[in-house]
Amino acid sequence: DLTFRSIQEVLSDTMSDKQETDAALRANVVTLIRFVYDHTDSLTNSVEPLRRLVTSFVAVHYKAVKGPEFDLLLSEGGGFPVDLVAMMEVAAVSKISKPGNKK
């Protein structure tokens, strides 16, 4: 749990500091995604915790992460695009179902 919090803090700091160029940031995030998905197993009934963390980060910071390297990653298929779409779908449904939002 401490490791996940540390990773979350580093990812959040990276986005807020913006010390890296946008291209370098995108490349680093894609490298992280590839590493996580290459070194973790998919779970039958849920998303592996590290995969969930990375996918949640990308879902929140999608506009900052989107670029040629990210598009290539998505075009390769595999577990990440599936997890990302599921995460974004859940976020969209919860946003729509909040009181005061138009459906």
XYZ file of N, CA and C in Angstrom:
309
model
N 0.831 -1.201 0.000
C 0.000 0.000 0.000
C 0.871 1.258 0.000
N 1.956 1.234 0.754
C 2.877 2.370 0.780
C 3.505 2.590 -0.586
N 3.844 1.504 -1.275
C 4.434 1.616 -2.607
C 3.458 2.260 -3.571
N 2.201 1.849 -3.535
C 1.197 2.435 -4.421
C 1.028 3.924 -4.149
N 1.007 4.285 -2.871
C 0.894 5.711 -2.540
C 2.099 6.484 -3.044
N 3.283 5.898 -2.932
C 4.499 6.556 -3.419
C 4.437 6.760 -4.924
N 3.993 5.734 -5.639
C 3.867 5.848 -7.090
C 2.829 6.901 -7.446
N 1.708 6.900 -6.732
C 0.673 7.902 -6.976
C 1.217 9.310 -6.767
N 1.973 9.502 -5.709
C 2.546 10.819 -5.427
C 3.515 11.251 -6.520
N 4.353 10.340 -6.974
C 5.307 10.668 -8.041
C 4.563 11.033 -9.315
N 3.540 10.265 -9.654
C 2.770 10.569 -10.860
C 2.077 11.928 -10.740
N 1.483 12.186 -9.606
C 0.807 13.473 -9.401
C 1.793 14.629 -9.429
N 2.950 14.452 -8.781
C 3.981 15.497 -8.796
C 4.470 15.760 -10.206
N 4.626 14.715 -10.975
C 5.082 14.855 -12.355
C 4.099 15.698 -13.146
N 2.822 15.454 -12.962
C 1.808 16.208 -13.698
C 1.731 17.652 -13.221
N 1.912 17.879 -11.930
C 1.767 19.235 -11.420
C 3.019 20.076 -11.646
N 4.201 19.450 -11.591
C 5.442 20.201 -11.787
C 5.644 20.617 -13.235
N 5.279 19.751 -14.154
C 5.456 20.015 -15.581
C 6.887 20.422 -15.905
N 7.864 19.838 -15.198
C 9.261 20.152 -15.461
C 9.721 19.512 -16.769
N 9.105 18.412 -17.110
C 9.470 17.739 -18.341
C 8.670 18.338 -19.496
N 9.196 18.188 -20.709
C 8.412 18.612 -21.860
C 7.231 17.670 -21.995
N 6.224 18.117 -22.690
C 5.045 17.272 -22.893
C 5.415 15.967 -23.583
N 6.295 16.022 -24.576
C 6.697 14.809 -25.299
C 7.426 13.836 -24.374
N 8.302 14.357 -23.536
C 9.035 13.503 -22.602
C 8.082 12.901 -21.578
N 7.138 13.674 -21.111
C 6.149 13.182 -20.155
C 5.343 12.046 -20.776
N 4.861 12.259 -21.998
C 4.092 11.216 -22.675
C 4.921 9.950 -22.856
N 6.169 10.118 -23.271
C 7.044 8.952 -23.475
C 7.262 8.201 -22.172
N 7.450 8.929 -21.077
C 7.657 8.279 -19.776
C 6.414 7.539 -19.302
N 5.255 8.116 -19.520
C 4.012 7.456 -19.116
C 3.802 6.187 -19.943
N 4.060 6.259 -21.240
C 3.919 5.077 -22.091
C 4.902 3.993 -21.651
N 6.121 4.388 -21.320
C 7.111 3.421 -20.823
C 6.619 2.774 -19.537
N 6.050 3.567 -18.637
C 5.515 3.033 -17.385
C 4.381 2.048 -17.658
N 3.479 2.413 -18.553
C 2.355 1.530 -18.880
C 2.871 0.197 -19.425
N 3.802 0.279 -20.349
C 4.359 -0.948 -20.933
C 5.007 -1.807 -19.851
N 5.770 -1.183 -18.963
C 6.436 -1.922 -17.893
C 5.414 -2.622 -17.000
N 4.415 -1.875 -16.573
C 3.397 -2.434 -15.667
C 2.670 -3.599 -16.331
N 2.244 -3.417 -17.569
C 1.484 -4.468 -18.237
C 2.355 -5.652 -18.667
N 3.642 -5.431 -18.846
C 4.551 -6.541 -19.159
C 4.923 -7.351 -17.920
N 4.814 -6.736 -16.728
C 5.299 -7.393 -15.507
C 4.211 -7.717 -14.488
N 2.969 -7.597 -14.891
C 1.862 -7.981 -14.010
C 0.912 -8.877 -14.795
N 0.165 -9.670 -14.060
C -0.801 -10.565 -14.695
C -2.191 -9.966 -14.608
N -2.999 -10.269 -15.615
C -4.382 -9.821 -15.532
C -5.121 -10.754 -14.581
N -6.059 -10.204 -13.858
C -6.854 -10.982 -12.916
C -8.194 -11.310 -13.564
N -8.786 -12.408 -13.170
C -10.027 -12.858 -13.792
C -11.200 -11.923 -13.505
N -11.399 -11.556 -12.254
C -12.595 -10.795 -11.886
C -12.347 -9.334 -11.553
N -11.097 -8.879 -11.618
C -10.824 -7.483 -11.299
C -9.515 -7.078 -11.969
N -9.174 -5.807 -11.820
C -7.942 -5.289 -12.397
C -6.855 -5.344 -11.329
N -5.699 -5.852 -11.704
C -4.547 -5.932 -10.803
C -4.281 -4.524 -10.257
N -3.957 -4.373 -8.967
C -3.852 -3.048 -8.343
C -2.891 -2.066 -9.027
N -1.734 -2.516 -9.452
C -0.799 -1.598 -10.113
C -1.339 -1.192 -11.483
N -1.956 -2.132 -12.175
C -2.596 -1.796 -13.452
C -3.707 -0.771 -13.231
N -4.493 -0.973 -12.173
C -5.585 -0.035 -11.866
C -5.043 1.364 -11.593
N -3.947 1.436 -10.848
C -3.340 2.730 -10.534
C -2.911 3.456 -11.802
N -2.191 2.768 -12.672
C -1.698 3.383 -13.902
C -2.862 3.756 -14.822
N -3.836 2.876 -14.927
C -4.987 3.142 -15.785
C -5.806 4.321 -15.255
N -5.975 4.404 -13.954
C -6.693 5.540 -13.356
C -5.964 6.844 -13.638
N -4.652 6.814 -13.508
C -3.849 8.008 -13.785
C -4.053 8.468 -15.228
N -3.995 7.526 -16.148
C -4.156 7.876 -17.566
C -5.573 8.388 -17.830
N -6.568 7.773 -17.223
C -7.948 8.218 -17.427
C -8.129 9.665 -16.961
N -7.507 10.017 -15.849
C -7.625 11.380 -15.311
C -6.826 12.386 -16.152
N -5.658 11.967 -16.625
C -4.748 12.872 -17.347
C -4.685 12.541 -18.838
N -5.776 12.055 -19.378
C -5.799 11.567 -20.752
C -5.299 12.602 -21.765
N -5.760 13.832 -21.651
C -5.369 14.866 -22.622
C -3.869 15.138 -22.590
N -3.270 15.089 -21.412
C -1.833 15.333 -21.291
C -1.011 14.162 -21.813
N -1.561 12.963 -21.734
C -0.833 11.755 -22.121
C -0.983 11.459 -23.610
N -2.093 11.870 -24.201
C -2.380 11.540 -25.603
C -1.322 12.120 -26.528
N -0.850 11.279 -27.435
C 0.148 11.670 -28.420
C 0.513 10.462 -29.261
N 1.479 10.612 -30.181
C 1.828 9.508 -31.090
C 2.235 8.212 -30.382
N 3.040 8.309 -29.320
C 3.481 7.100 -28.617
C 2.301 6.407 -27.949
N 1.413 7.202 -27.386
C 0.236 6.657 -26.720
C -0.704 6.022 -27.733
N -0.888 6.695 -28.879
C -1.741 6.141 -29.932
C -1.198 4.797 -30.417
N 0.127 4.697 -30.552
C 0.746 3.436 -30.959
C 0.473 2.347 -29.922
N 0.624 2.697 -28.652
C 0.353 1.746 -27.574
C -1.084 1.233 -27.663
N -2.029 2.130 -27.854
C -3.434 1.719 -27.959
C -3.659 0.823 -29.173
N -2.996 1.146 -30.282
C -3.208 0.369 -31.510
C -2.664 -1.055 -31.406
N -1.774 -1.285 -30.459
C -1.197 -2.620 -30.268
C -2.165 -3.570 -29.564
N -3.206 -3.022 -28.972
C -4.190 -3.860 -28.290
C -3.654 -4.389 -26.968
N -4.248 -5.451 -26.483
C -3.818 -6.031 -25.217
C -4.677 -5.565 -24.063
N -4.163 -5.788 -22.860
C -4.929 -5.504 -21.655
C -5.120 -4.030 -21.355
N -4.127 -3.197 -21.661
C -4.239 -1.791 -21.293
C -5.418 -1.082 -21.949
N -5.578 -1.153 -23.275
C -6.732 -0.453 -23.864
C -8.069 -0.943 -23.306
N -8.165 -2.245 -23.044
C -9.400 -2.803 -22.483
C -9.656 -2.214 -21.094
N -8.622 -2.205 -20.257
C -8.763 -1.654 -18.901
C -9.072 -0.161 -18.941
N -8.421 0.566 -19.853
C -8.634 2.010 -19.947
C -10.070 2.333 -20.355
N -10.571 1.636 -21.354
C -11.955 1.873 -21.789
C -12.924 1.566 -20.656
N -12.700 0.478 -19.933
C -13.573 0.140 -18.809
C -13.518 1.222 -17.736
N -12.312 1.725 -17.444
C -12.154 2.772 -16.426
C -12.860 4.062 -16.865
N -12.705 4.430 -18.132
C -13.338 5.657 -18.631
C -14.858 5.510 -18.696
N -15.315 4.306 -18.986
C -16.753 4.053 -19.013
C -17.358 4.217 -17.618
N -16.695 3.678 -16.616
C -17.167 3.819 -15.231
C -17.185 5.292 -14.834
N -16.129 6.030 -15.198
C -16.060 7.456 -14.862
C -17.178 8.232 -15.551
N -17.449 7.907 -16.814
C -18.503 8.601 -17.558
C -19.875 8.322 -16.961
N -20.129 7.084 -16.609
C -21.425 6.718 -16.028
C -21.615 7.395 -14.686
N -20.554 7.421 -13.862
C -20.711 8.057 -12.549
C -20.886 9.565 -12.690
N -20.258 10.162 -13.683
C -20.411 11.606 -13.916
C -21.830 11.931 -14.361
N -22.377 11.098 -15.233
C -23.731 11.307 -15.736
C -24.768 11.104 -14.633
N -24.522 10.149 -13.748
C -25.513 9.821 -12.726
C -25.482 10.733 -11.501
N -24.539 11.674 -11.449
C -24.500 12.597 -10.312
C -25.707 13.538 -10.379
N -26.290 13.848 -9.232
C -27.436 14.774 -9.218
C -27.054 16.108 -9.857
N -27.951 16.630 -10.662
C -27.720 17.924 -11.281
C -27.110 17.833 -12.668
N -26.607 16.673 -13.051
C -26.064 16.491 -14.401
C -27.179 16.067 -15.344
N -27.149 16.624 -16.544
C -28.143 16.248 -17.547
C -27.744 14.924 -18.157
N -28.728 14.084 -18.426
C -28.480 12.776 -19.043
C -28.637 12.859 -20.534
